[in-house]
PDB file of C-alpha atoms in Angstrom:
ATOM      1  CA  GLN A  29     -19.992 -18.367 -12.756  1.00  0.00           C
ATOM      2  CA  VAL A  30     -21.555 -14.934 -12.993  1.00  0.00           C
ATOM      3  CA  VAL A  31     -20.329 -12.224 -10.684  1.00  0.00           C
ATOM      4  CA  ALA A  32     -23.498 -10.396  -9.663  1.00  0.00           C
ATOM      5  CA  ASN A  33     -21.802  -7.448  -8.064  1.00  0.00           C
ATOM      6  CA  PRO A  34     -18.315  -6.561  -9.329  1.00  0.00           C
ATOM      7  CA  GLU A  35     -17.546  -4.815  -6.042  1.00  0.00           C
ATOM      8  CA  GLN A  36     -17.953  -8.124  -4.253  1.00  0.00           C
ATOM      9  CA  TYR A  37     -15.585  -9.953  -6.583  1.00  0.00           C
ATOM     10  CA  ILE A  38     -12.762 -11.433  -4.554  1.00  0.00           C
ATOM     11  CA  LYS A  39      -9.472 -11.702  -6.371  1.00  0.00           C
ATOM     12  CA  HIS A  40      -7.568 -14.980  -6.308  1.00  0.00           C
ATOM     13  CA  PRO A  41      -4.700 -14.719  -3.814  1.00  0.00           C
ATOM     14  CA  LEU A  42      -1.264 -16.045  -4.717  1.00  0.00           C
ATOM     15  CA  GLN A  43       0.857 -18.025  -2.294  1.00  0.00           C
ATOM     16  CA  ASN A  44       3.476 -15.284  -2.416  1.00  0.00           C
ATOM     17  CA  ARG A  45       3.647 -11.576  -3.083  1.00  0.00           C
ATOM     18  CA  TRP A  46       5.904 -10.940  -6.088  1.00  0.00           C
ATOM     19  CA  ALA A  47       7.926  -7.941  -7.206  1.00  0.00           C
ATOM     20  CA  LEU A  48       8.673  -7.195 -10.858  1.00  0.00           C
ATOM     21  CA  TRP A  49      11.941  -5.372 -11.514  1.00  0.00           C
ATOM     22  CA  TYR A  50      13.268  -3.777 -14.689  1.00  0.00           C
ATOM     23  CA  PHE A  51      16.933  -3.288 -15.481  1.00  0.00           C
ATOM     24  CA  LYS A  52      17.961  -0.764 -18.112  1.00  0.00           C
ATOM     25  CA  ASN A  53      21.580  -0.676 -19.177  1.00  0.00           C
ATOM     26  CA  ASP A  54      22.476   3.022 -18.880  1.00  0.00           C
ATOM     27  CA  LYS A  55      26.252   3.237 -18.738  1.00  0.00           C
ATOM     28  CA  THR A  56      26.178   6.666 -17.097  1.00  0.00           C
ATOM     29  CA  LYS A  57      24.539   5.140 -14.014  1.00  0.00           C
ATOM     30  CA  SER A  58      25.542   2.480 -11.500  1.00  0.00           C
ATOM     31  CA  TRP A  59      24.204  -1.068 -11.668  1.00  0.00           C
ATOM     32  CA  THR A  60      21.880  -0.501  -8.706  1.00  0.00           C
ATOM     33  CA  GLU A  61      20.618   2.802 -10.121  1.00  0.00           C
ATOM     34  CA  ASN A  62      19.685   0.978 -13.310  1.00  0.00           C
ATOM     35  CA  LEU A  63      17.595  -1.564 -11.424  1.00  0.00           C
ATOM     36  CA  ARG A  64      14.053  -0.320 -10.840  1.00  0.00           C
ATOM     37  CA  LEU A  65      11.125  -1.872  -9.039  1.00  0.00           C
ATOM     38  CA  ILE A  66       8.106  -1.708 -11.331  1.00  0.00           C
ATOM     39  CA  SER A  67       5.346  -3.083  -9.139  1.00  0.00           C
ATOM     40  CA  LYS A  68       4.291  -5.761  -6.657  1.00  0.00           C
ATOM     41  CA  PHE A  69       1.246  -8.004  -6.774  1.00  0.00           C
ATOM     42  CA  ASP A  70      -0.262 -10.870  -4.812  1.00  0.00           C
ATOM     43  CA  THR A  71      -3.342 -11.917  -6.767  1.00  0.00           C
ATOM     44  CA  VAL A  72      -3.907 -13.666 -10.093  1.00  0.00           C
ATOM     45  CA  GLU A  73      -5.861 -10.677 -11.374  1.00  0.00           C
ATOM     46  CA  ASP A  74      -3.185  -8.147 -10.451  1.00  0.00           C
ATOM     47  CA  PHE A  75      -0.515 -10.324 -12.057  1.00  0.00           C
ATOM     48  CA  TRP A  76      -2.330 -10.194 -15.394  1.00  0.00           C
ATOM     49  CA  ALA A  77      -3.102  -6.490 -15.064  1.00  0.00           C
ATOM     50  CA  LEU A  78       0.650  -5.891 -14.817  1.00  0.00           C
ATOM     51  CA  TYR A  79       1.654  -8.466 -17.433  1.00  0.00           C
ATOM     52  CA  ASN A  80      -0.814  -7.081 -19.992  1.00  0.00           C
ATOM     53  CA  HIS A  81       0.427  -3.553 -19.352  1.00  0.00           C
ATOM     54  CA  ILE A  82       4.161  -4.004 -19.965  1.00  0.00           C
ATOM     55  CA  GLN A  83       6.301  -4.699 -23.025  1.00  0.00           C
ATOM     56  CA  GLN A  84       7.104  -8.263 -23.975  1.00  0.00           C
ATOM     57  CA  PRO A  85      10.798  -9.134 -23.531  1.00  0.00           C
ATOM     58  CA  SER A  86      11.328  -9.352 -27.315  1.00  0.00           C
ATOM     59  CA  LYS A  87      10.479  -5.627 -27.551  1.00  0.00           C
ATOM     60  CA  LEU A  88      13.047  -4.540 -24.960  1.00  0.00           C
ATOM     61  CA  ASN A  89      16.368  -2.975 -25.947  1.00  0.00           C
ATOM     62  CA  TYR A  90      19.616  -4.910 -25.679  1.00  0.00           C
ATOM     63  CA  GLY A  91      21.019  -4.933 -22.175  1.00  0.00           C
ATOM     64  CA  CYS A  92      17.611  -4.828 -20.478  1.00  0.00           C
ATOM     65  CA  ASP A  93      16.265  -7.391 -18.023  1.00  0.00           C
ATOM     66  CA  TYR A  94      13.021  -8.228 -16.298  1.00  0.00           C
ATOM     67  CA  CYS A  95      13.263  -9.913 -12.909  1.00  0.00           C
ATOM     68  CA  LEU A  96      10.358 -11.376 -10.968  1.00  0.00           C
ATOM     69  CA  PHE A  97      11.271 -12.148  -7.361  1.00  0.00           C
ATOM     70  CA  LYS A  98       9.453 -13.011  -4.183  1.00  0.00           C
ATOM     71  CA  ASP A  99       8.787  -9.878  -2.156  1.00  0.00           C
ATOM     72  CA  GLY A 100      11.781  -9.150   0.054  1.00  0.00           C
ATOM     73  CA  ILE A 101      14.389 -10.783  -2.180  1.00  0.00           C
ATOM     74  CA  LYS A 102      16.426  -8.401  -4.321  1.00  0.00           C
ATOM     75  CA  PRO A 103      17.327  -9.682  -7.807  1.00  0.00           C
ATOM     76  CA  MET A 104      21.052  -9.846  -7.088  1.00  0.00           C
ATOM     77  CA  TRP A 105      23.560 -12.484  -5.949  1.00  0.00           C
ATOM     78  CA  GLU A 106      24.342 -10.517  -2.793  1.00  0.00           C
ATOM     79  CA  ASP A 107      20.868 -10.858  -1.282  1.00  0.00           C
ATOM     80  CA  GLU A 108      20.835 -13.081   1.822  1.00  0.00           C
ATOM     81  CA  ARG A 109      18.348 -15.449   0.211  1.00  0.00           C
ATOM     82  CA  ASN A 110      20.268 -15.713  -3.047  1.00  0.00           C
ATOM     83  CA  LYS A 111      23.880 -15.877  -1.991  1.00  0.00           C
ATOM     84  CA  LEU A 112      23.981 -19.635  -1.339  1.00  0.00           C
ATOM     85  CA  GLY A 113      21.870 -20.316  -4.405  1.00  0.00           C
ATOM     86  CA  GLY A 114      22.117 -20.623  -8.132  1.00  0.00           C
ATOM     87  CA  ARG A 115      20.090 -20.712 -11.298  1.00  0.00           C
ATOM     88  CA  TRP A 116      18.676 -22.960 -13.976  1.00  0.00           C
ATOM     89  CA  LEU A 117      19.865 -21.232 -17.120  1.00  0.00           C
ATOM     90  CA  ILE A 118      18.381 -21.375 -20.592  1.00  0.00           C
ATOM     91  CA  THR A 119      20.370 -19.722 -23.348  1.00  0.00           C
ATOM     92  CA  LEU A 120      18.478 -18.887 -26.502  1.00  0.00           C
ATOM     93  CA  ASN A 121      19.850 -18.461 -29.986  1.00  0.00           C
ATOM     94  CA  ARG A 122      19.064 -15.320 -31.959  1.00  0.00           C
ATOM     95  CA  GLN A 123      16.254 -16.889 -33.907  1.00  0.00           C
ATOM     96  CA  GLN A 124      14.490 -17.791 -30.666  1.00  0.00           C
ATOM     97  CA  ARG A 125      13.914 -14.146 -29.743  1.00  0.00           C
ATOM     98  CA  HIS A 126      11.341 -14.071 -32.490  1.00  0.00           C
ATOM     99  CA  ASN A 127      10.010 -17.593 -31.982  1.00  0.00           C
ATOM    100  CA  ASP A 128      10.234 -18.500 -28.310  1.00  0.00           C
ATOM    101  CA  LEU A 129      11.370 -15.746 -25.958  1.00  0.00           C
ATOM    102  CA  ASP A 130       8.022 -14.196 -25.030  1.00  0.00           C
ATOM    103  CA  ARG A 131       6.297 -17.550 -24.722  1.00  0.00           C
ATOM    104  CA  TYR A 132       9.076 -18.971 -22.544  1.00  0.00           C
ATOM    105  CA  TRP A 133       9.000 -15.902 -20.288  1.00  0.00           C
ATOM    106  CA  MET A 134       5.242 -16.137 -19.837  1.00  0.00           C
ATOM    107  CA  GLU A 135       5.497 -19.851 -18.993  1.00  0.00           C
ATOM    108  CA  THR A 136       8.248 -19.016 -16.508  1.00  0.00           C
ATOM    109  CA  LEU A 137       6.041 -16.424 -14.815  1.00  0.00           C
ATOM    110  CA  LEU A 138       3.102 -18.833 -14.672  1.00  0.00           C
ATOM    111  CA  CYS A 139       5.339 -21.480 -13.065  1.00  0.00           C
ATOM    112  CA  LEU A 140       6.350 -19.001 -10.383  1.00  0.00           C
ATOM    113  CA  VAL A 141       3.059 -17.350  -9.492  1.00  0.00           C
ATOM    114  CA  GLY A 142       1.163 -20.661  -9.742  1.00  0.00           C
ATOM    115  CA  GLU A 143       3.723 -22.441  -7.501  1.00  0.00           C
ATOM    116  CA  SER A 144       4.126 -25.161 -10.130  1.00  0.00           C
ATOM    117  CA  PHE A 145       7.072 -26.972  -8.576  1.00  0.00           C
ATOM    118  CA  ASP A 146       5.195 -28.614  -5.687  1.00  0.00           C
ATOM    119  CA  GLU A 147       7.180 -28.462  -2.435  1.00  0.00           C
ATOM    120  CA  ALA A 148      10.252 -27.294  -4.356  1.00  0.00           C
ATOM    121  CA  SER A 149       8.475 -23.990  -5.061  1.00  0.00           C
ATOM    122  CA  GLU A 150       9.675 -22.874  -1.633  1.00  0.00           C
ATOM    123  CA  ASP A 151      13.238 -22.984  -2.973  1.00  0.00           C
ATOM    124  CA  VAL A 152      12.404 -20.599  -5.806  1.00  0.00           C
ATOM    125  CA  CYS A 153      13.644 -17.028  -5.315  1.00  0.00           C
ATOM    126  CA  GLY A 154      12.721 -15.603  -8.684  1.00  0.00           C
ATOM    127  CA  ALA A 155      13.297 -15.544 -12.419  1.00  0.00           C
ATOM    128  CA  VAL A 156      15.265 -13.341 -14.784  1.00  0.00           C
ATOM    129  CA  VAL A 157      15.165 -12.665 -18.508  1.00  0.00           C
ATOM    130  CA  ASN A 158      18.217 -10.978 -20.070  1.00  0.00           C
ATOM    131  CA  VAL A 159      17.864  -9.469 -23.555  1.00  0.00           C
ATOM    132  CA  ARG A 160      21.292  -9.565 -25.176  1.00  0.00           C
ATOM    133  CA  PRO A 161      22.667  -9.214 -28.729  1.00  0.00           C
ATOM    134  CA  LYS A 162      24.529 -12.527 -28.592  1.00  0.00           C
ATOM    135  CA  GLY A 163      21.469 -14.423 -27.368  1.00  0.00           C
ATOM    136  CA  ASP A 164      18.816 -13.939 -24.723  1.00  0.00           C
ATOM    137  CA  LYS A 165      18.834 -15.808 -21.431  1.00  0.00           C
ATOM    138  CA  LEU A 166      16.170 -17.068 -19.085  1.00  0.00           C
ATOM    139  CA  ALA A 167      16.810 -18.269 -15.567  1.00  0.00           C
ATOM    140  CA  ILE A 168      15.031 -19.490 -12.466  1.00  0.00           C
ATOM    141  CA  TRP A 169      16.942 -18.645  -9.321  1.00  0.00           C
ATOM    142  CA  THR A 170      16.779 -20.869  -6.250  1.00  0.00           C
ATOM    143  CA  SER A 171      17.912 -20.323  -2.678  1.00  0.00           C
ATOM    144  CA  ASN A 172      20.466 -23.055  -1.990  1.00  0.00           C
ATOM    145  CA  CYS A 173      22.621 -24.861  -4.513  1.00  0.00           C
ATOM    146  CA  GLN A 174      23.015 -27.835  -2.127  1.00  0.00           C
ATOM    147  CA  ASN A 175      19.263 -28.641  -2.192  1.00  0.00           C
ATOM    148  CA  ARG A 176      19.671 -31.174  -4.928  1.00  0.00           C
ATOM    149  CA  ASP A 177      16.188 -32.725  -4.766  1.00  0.00           C
ATOM    150  CA  ALA A 178      14.367 -29.407  -4.984  1.00  0.00           C
ATOM    151  CA  ILE A 179      16.659 -28.153  -7.739  1.00  0.00           C
ATOM    152  CA  MET A 180      16.197 -31.290  -9.841  1.00  0.00           C
ATOM    153  CA  THR A 181      12.413 -31.160  -9.398  1.00  0.00           C
ATOM    154  CA  ILE A 182      12.374 -27.547 -10.557  1.00  0.00           C
ATOM    155  CA  GLY A 183      14.665 -28.238 -13.524  1.00  0.00           C
ATOM    156  CA  GLN A 184      12.674 -31.206 -14.767  1.00  0.00           C
ATOM    157  CA  LEU A 185       9.288 -29.522 -14.445  1.00  0.00           C
ATOM    158  CA  TYR A 186      10.604 -26.287 -15.981  1.00  0.00           C
ATOM    159  CA  LYS A 187      11.949 -28.151 -18.993  1.00  0.00           C
ATOM    160  CA  GLU A 188       8.597 -29.885 -19.440  1.00  0.00           C
ATOM    161  CA  ARG A 189       6.682 -26.620 -19.178  1.00  0.00           C
ATOM    162  CA  LEU A 190       8.792 -25.040 -21.896  1.00  0.00           C
ATOM    163  CA  SER A 191       8.384 -28.201 -24.024  1.00  0.00           C
ATOM    164  CA  LEU A 192      12.141 -28.377 -24.545  1.00  0.00           C
ATOM    165  CA  PRO A 193      13.308 -31.480 -26.414  1.00  0.00           C
ATOM    166  CA  MET A 194      14.455 -34.373 -24.198  1.00  0.00           C
ATOM    167  CA  LYS A 195      17.919 -34.278 -25.738  1.00  0.00           C
ATOM    168  CA  ALA A 196      18.407 -30.565 -25.012  1.00  0.00           C
ATOM    169  CA  LEU A 197      20.295 -30.281 -21.732  1.00  0.00           C
ATOM    170  CA  ILE A 198      19.832 -27.335 -19.419  1.00  0.00           C
ATOM    171  CA  GLY A 199      22.308 -26.587 -16.648  1.00  0.00           C
ATOM    172  CA  TYR A 200      22.202 -25.297 -13.078  1.00  0.00           C
ATOM    173  CA  GLN A 201      25.040 -23.071 -11.912  1.00  0.00           C
ATOM    174  CA  SER A 202      25.767 -21.735  -8.447  1.00  0.00           C
ATOM    175  CA  HIS A 203      25.932 -17.937  -8.133  1.00  0.00           C
ATOM    176  CA  ASP A 204      29.293 -18.430  -6.443  1.00  0.00           C
ATOM    177  CA  ASP A 205      30.697 -20.071  -9.571  1.00  0.00           C
ATOM    178  CA  THR A 206      29.014 -17.548 -11.888  1.00  0.00           C
ATOM    179  CA  SER A 207      30.368 -14.544  -9.977  1.00  0.00           C
ATOM    180  CA  SER A 208      33.920 -15.868  -9.674  1.00  0.00           C
ATOM    181  CA  LYS A 209      34.308 -17.310 -13.160  1.00  0.00           C
ATOM    182  CA  SER A 210      37.325 -16.176 -15.148  1.00  0.00           C
ATOM    183  CA  GLY A 211      36.395 -17.484 -18.586  1.00  0.00           C
ATOM    184  CA  SER A 212      33.148 -17.281 -20.476  1.00  0.00           C
ATOM    185  CA  THR A 213      31.687 -20.560 -19.262  1.00  0.00           C
ATOM    186  CA  THR A 214      30.548 -21.588 -15.795  1.00  0.00           C
ATOM    187  CA  LYS A 215      30.485 -25.241 -14.823  1.00  0.00           C
ATOM    188  CA  ASN A 216      27.110 -26.856 -14.288  1.00  0.00           C
ATOM    189  CA  MET A 217      26.413 -28.326 -10.847  1.00  0.00           C
ATOM    190  CA  TYR A 218      23.376 -30.161 -12.198  1.00  0.00           C
ATOM    191  CA  SER A 219      21.782 -30.724 -15.561  1.00  0.00           C
ATOM    192  CA  VAL A 220      18.518 -32.177 -16.878  1.00  0.00           C
TER     193      VAL A 220
ATOM    194  CA  ALA B  23      -3.344 -25.006   2.230  1.00  0.00           C
ATOM    195  CA  LYS B  24      -0.869 -23.883  -0.398  1.00  0.00           C
ATOM    196  CA  LYS B  25      -2.344 -21.688  -3.095  1.00  0.00           C
ATOM    197  CA  ARG B  26      -1.339 -23.418  -6.312  1.00  0.00           C
ATOM    198  CA  TYR B  27      -2.800 -22.635  -9.698  1.00  0.00           C
ATOM    199  CA  ASP B  28      -2.266 -24.639 -12.825  1.00  0.00           C
ATOM    200  CA  ARG B  29      -1.436 -23.087 -16.166  1.00  0.00           C
ATOM    201  CA  GLU B  30      -4.922 -23.282 -17.687  1.00  0.00           C
ATOM    202  CA  PHE B  31      -6.560 -21.785 -14.610  1.00  0.00           C
ATOM    203  CA  LEU B  32      -4.186 -18.825 -14.646  1.00  0.00           C
ATOM    204  CA  LEU B  33      -4.582 -18.288 -18.392  1.00  0.00           C
ATOM    205  CA  GLY B  34      -8.335 -18.137 -17.901  1.00  0.00           C
ATOM    206  CA  PHE B  35      -7.916 -14.856 -16.057  1.00  0.00           C
ATOM    207  CA  GLN B  36      -5.643 -13.067 -18.501  1.00  0.00           C
ATOM    208  CA  PHE B  37      -8.343 -10.976 -20.121  1.00  0.00           C
ATOM    209  CA  ILE B  38     -10.871 -10.958 -17.312  1.00  0.00           C
ATOM    210  CA  SER B  39      -8.539  -8.868 -15.201  1.00  0.00           C
ATOM    211  CA  ALA B  40      -8.033  -6.301 -17.947  1.00  0.00           C
ATOM    212  CA  SER B  41     -11.643  -5.187 -17.753  1.00  0.00           C
ATOM    213  CA  MET B  42     -11.800  -4.929 -13.981  1.00  0.00           C
TER     214      MET B  42
END
């Protein structure tokens, strides 16, 4: 299709408005001071304008995060819409920063803005990428860790979208368990 | 109706938007 008059071009609206946050680990500041809202968008075109403008996760410094959340949900456990929820967590090895991280993050974003999880998309709160020396992490956060059907739908489709091998298991952990853990591992409520 | 976009549709706009 040819757009005759660019001023009449209507952008493609997304189901949700999304907010992209950036976390920079500055030890002289508090956790909340380090969390900054970059921008919000609610069309396909504005999503790409933002995506094309910012650094890929593999170029970020250690300790930095990107978070993409539905407008109105803060990227923290304490938010009303997160506190009963949890996350599908994918832990990458060091080699995967070079090979997979940026691709996985883009696929994650496309799953969110495109509402790829059918009805279960309503359970999605957002997604987070953590860039860490020991291994980067990707997660999709959902609103209620008791919504088994929605969580399993999201986990299965997410794994397919990232083309993870069948035998590779990914786990879902409640924020409650993650925030109260004493050791270095949190038990999985679900896995696919 | 829900506004859902599949992967290929979204990817088709990656470089269109940059010139707008």
